Short mmCIF file of N, CA and C in Angstrom, two decimals:
data_model
loop_
_atom_site.label_atom_id
_atom_site.label_comp_id
_atom_site.label_asym_id
_atom_site.label_seq_id
_atom_site.Cartn_x
_atom_site.Cartn_y
_atom_site.Cartn_z
N MET K 16 -60.79 -35.57 73.85
CA MET K 16 -61.79 -36.25 74.69
C MET K 16 -61.15 -37.42 75.44
N VAL K 17 -60.45 -38.26 74.68
CA VAL K 17 -59.82 -39.42 75.30
C VAL K 17 -58.67 -38.98 76.19
N SER K 18 -57.91 -37.97 75.73
CA SER K 18 -56.78 -37.51 76.52
C SER K 18 -57.27 -36.85 77.81
N ASP K 19 -58.38 -36.11 77.72
CA ASP K 19 -58.95 -35.50 78.93
C ASP K 19 -59.40 -36.56 79.91
N CYS K 20 -60.03 -37.62 79.39
CA CYS K 20 -60.51 -38.69 80.26
C CYS K 20 -59.32 -39.39 80.92
N GLY K 21 -58.27 -39.64 80.16
CA GLY K 21 -57.08 -40.28 80.71
C GLY K 21 -56.40 -39.39 81.73
N LYS K 22 -56.41 -38.08 81.45
CA LYS K 22 -55.77 -37.14 82.38
C LYS K 22 -56.52 -37.09 83.70
N SER K 23 -57.84 -37.05 83.63
CA SER K 23 -58.63 -37.01 84.87
C SER K 23 -58.48 -38.33 85.63
N PHE K 24 -58.39 -39.44 84.91
CA PHE K 24 -58.22 -40.74 85.57
C PHE K 24 -56.86 -40.81 86.25
N SER K 25 -55.82 -40.32 85.58
CA SER K 25 -54.48 -40.34 86.19
C SER K 25 -54.43 -39.41 87.39
N ASN K 26 -55.13 -38.27 87.31
CA ASN K 26 -55.20 -37.36 88.45
C ASN K 26 -55.91 -38.01 89.63
N MET K 27 -56.99 -38.74 89.34
CA MET K 27 -57.74 -39.41 90.39
C MET K 27 -56.87 -40.51 91.01
N LEU K 28 -56.13 -41.23 90.17
CA LEU K 28 -55.26 -42.29 90.66
C LEU K 28 -54.15 -41.70 91.51
N PHE K 29 -53.60 -40.56 91.06
CA PHE K 29 -52.53 -39.90 91.80
C PHE K 29 -53.03 -39.41 93.15
N GLU K 30 -54.25 -38.84 93.17
CA GLU K 30 -54.82 -38.38 94.44
C GLU K 30 -55.09 -39.55 95.37
N ARG K 31 -55.53 -40.68 94.79
CA ARG K 31 -55.80 -41.88 95.61
C ARG K 31 -54.51 -42.39 96.23
N ILE K 32 -53.43 -42.42 95.44
CA ILE K 32 -52.14 -42.88 95.95
C ILE K 32 -51.62 -41.92 97.00
N LEU K 33 -51.80 -40.62 96.75
CA LEU K 33 -51.33 -39.60 97.69
C LEU K 33 -52.08 -39.72 99.02
N LEU K 34 -53.40 -39.89 98.94
CA LEU K 34 -54.21 -40.03 100.15
C LEU K 34 -53.84 -41.31 100.88
N GLY K 35 -53.57 -42.38 100.14
CA GLY K 35 -53.19 -43.63 100.76
C GLY K 35 -51.87 -43.52 101.48
N SER K 36 -50.90 -42.85 100.85
CA SER K 36 -49.60 -42.69 101.48
C SER K 36 -49.71 -41.77 102.69
N ASN K 37 -50.57 -40.75 102.60
CA ASN K 37 -50.75 -39.84 103.73
C ASN K 37 -51.36 -40.57 104.92
N SER K 38 -52.36 -41.40 104.66
CA SER K 38 -52.99 -42.15 105.75
C SER K 38 -52.01 -43.15 106.32
N PHE K 39 -51.17 -43.73 105.46
CA PHE K 39 -50.16 -44.69 105.93
C PHE K 39 -49.14 -43.99 106.80
N LEU K 40 -48.74 -42.78 106.39
CA LEU K 40 -47.78 -42.02 107.19
C LEU K 40 -48.41 -41.60 108.51
N ALA K 41 -49.69 -41.24 108.47
CA ALA K 41 -50.38 -40.86 109.71
C ALA K 41 -50.48 -42.06 110.64
N LEU K 42 -50.76 -43.24 110.07
CA LEU K 42 -50.84 -44.45 110.88
C LEU K 42 -49.47 -44.79 111.45
N LEU K 43 -48.44 -44.64 110.63
CA LEU K 43 -47.08 -44.92 111.09
C LEU K 43 -46.68 -43.96 112.19
N TYR K 44 -47.04 -42.68 112.02
CA TYR K 44 -46.72 -41.68 113.04
C TYR K 44 -47.49 -41.95 114.33
N ALA K 45 -48.73 -42.41 114.19
CA ALA K 45 -49.54 -42.70 115.37
C ALA K 45 -49.00 -43.92 116.10
N SER K 46 -48.49 -44.90 115.34
CA SER K 46 -47.98 -46.11 115.98
C SER K 46 -46.64 -45.85 116.65
N THR K 47 -45.74 -45.18 115.95
CA THR K 47 -44.43 -44.91 116.53
C THR K 47 -44.51 -43.77 117.53
N GLY K 48 -45.27 -42.74 117.19
CA GLY K 48 -45.52 -41.66 118.13
C GLY K 48 -44.40 -40.65 118.20
N ASN K 49 -44.36 -39.94 119.32
CA ASN K 49 -43.40 -38.85 119.50
C ASN K 49 -42.00 -39.35 119.77
N ARG K 50 -41.87 -40.65 120.07
CA ARG K 50 -40.54 -41.21 120.37
C ARG K 50 -39.63 -41.10 119.15
N PHE K 51 -40.16 -41.48 117.97
CA PHE K 51 -39.38 -41.38 116.75
C PHE K 51 -39.08 -39.93 116.41
N LEU K 52 -40.07 -39.06 116.64
CA LEU K 52 -39.89 -37.64 116.35
C LEU K 52 -38.80 -37.04 117.23
N SER K 53 -38.81 -37.40 118.51
CA SER K 53 -37.79 -36.89 119.42
C SER K 53 -36.42 -37.44 119.05
N LEU K 54 -36.38 -38.70 118.62
CA LEU K 54 -35.11 -39.30 118.19
C LEU K 54 -34.56 -38.58 116.97
N ALA K 55 -35.44 -38.31 116.00
CA ALA K 55 -35.02 -37.62 114.78
C ALA K 55 -34.58 -36.19 115.11
N TRP K 56 -35.30 -35.53 116.02
CA TRP K 56 -34.95 -34.16 116.40
C TRP K 56 -33.62 -34.13 117.12
N ARG K 57 -33.38 -35.13 117.98
CA ARG K 57 -32.12 -35.21 118.71
C ARG K 57 -30.96 -35.45 117.75
N ALA K 58 -31.17 -36.32 116.76
CA ALA K 58 -30.12 -36.60 115.78
C ALA K 58 -29.84 -35.37 114.93
N ALA K 59 -30.90 -34.65 114.54
CA ALA K 59 -30.73 -33.46 113.72
C ALA K 59 -30.02 -32.36 114.51
N SER K 60 -30.40 -32.18 115.75
CA SER K 60 -29.79 -31.13 116.57
C SER K 60 -28.33 -31.47 116.86
N SER K 61 -28.02 -32.76 117.08
CA SER K 61 -26.63 -33.15 117.34
C SER K 61 -25.78 -32.96 116.10
N SER K 62 -26.33 -33.28 114.91
CA SER K 62 -25.58 -33.10 113.68
C SER K 62 -25.38 -31.61 113.40
N LEU K 63 -26.37 -30.79 113.76
CA LEU K 63 -26.24 -29.34 113.59
C LEU K 63 -25.18 -28.79 114.53
N SER K 64 -25.14 -29.29 115.75
CA SER K 64 -24.14 -28.82 116.70
C SER K 64 -22.75 -29.26 116.27
N PHE K 65 -22.66 -30.45 115.66
CA PHE K 65 -21.37 -30.90 115.15
C PHE K 65 -20.95 -30.07 113.94
N GLY K 66 -21.94 -29.61 113.17
CA GLY K 66 -21.63 -28.85 111.96
C GLY K 66 -21.05 -27.49 112.29
N THR K 67 -21.51 -26.86 113.34
CA THR K 67 -21.05 -25.52 113.68
C THR K 67 -19.73 -25.57 114.42
#
């Protein structure tokens, strides 16, 4: 009984942290926008071209 209650509480806490981090990442992505994504894609593609 107590272990089940603790397990459900830890699951709820984990989901809360996960949702918080997801919203934070979404906010960060919205603030930085496609510029950071294009920069990361350019760096990844250049490293891939250097690798081959």
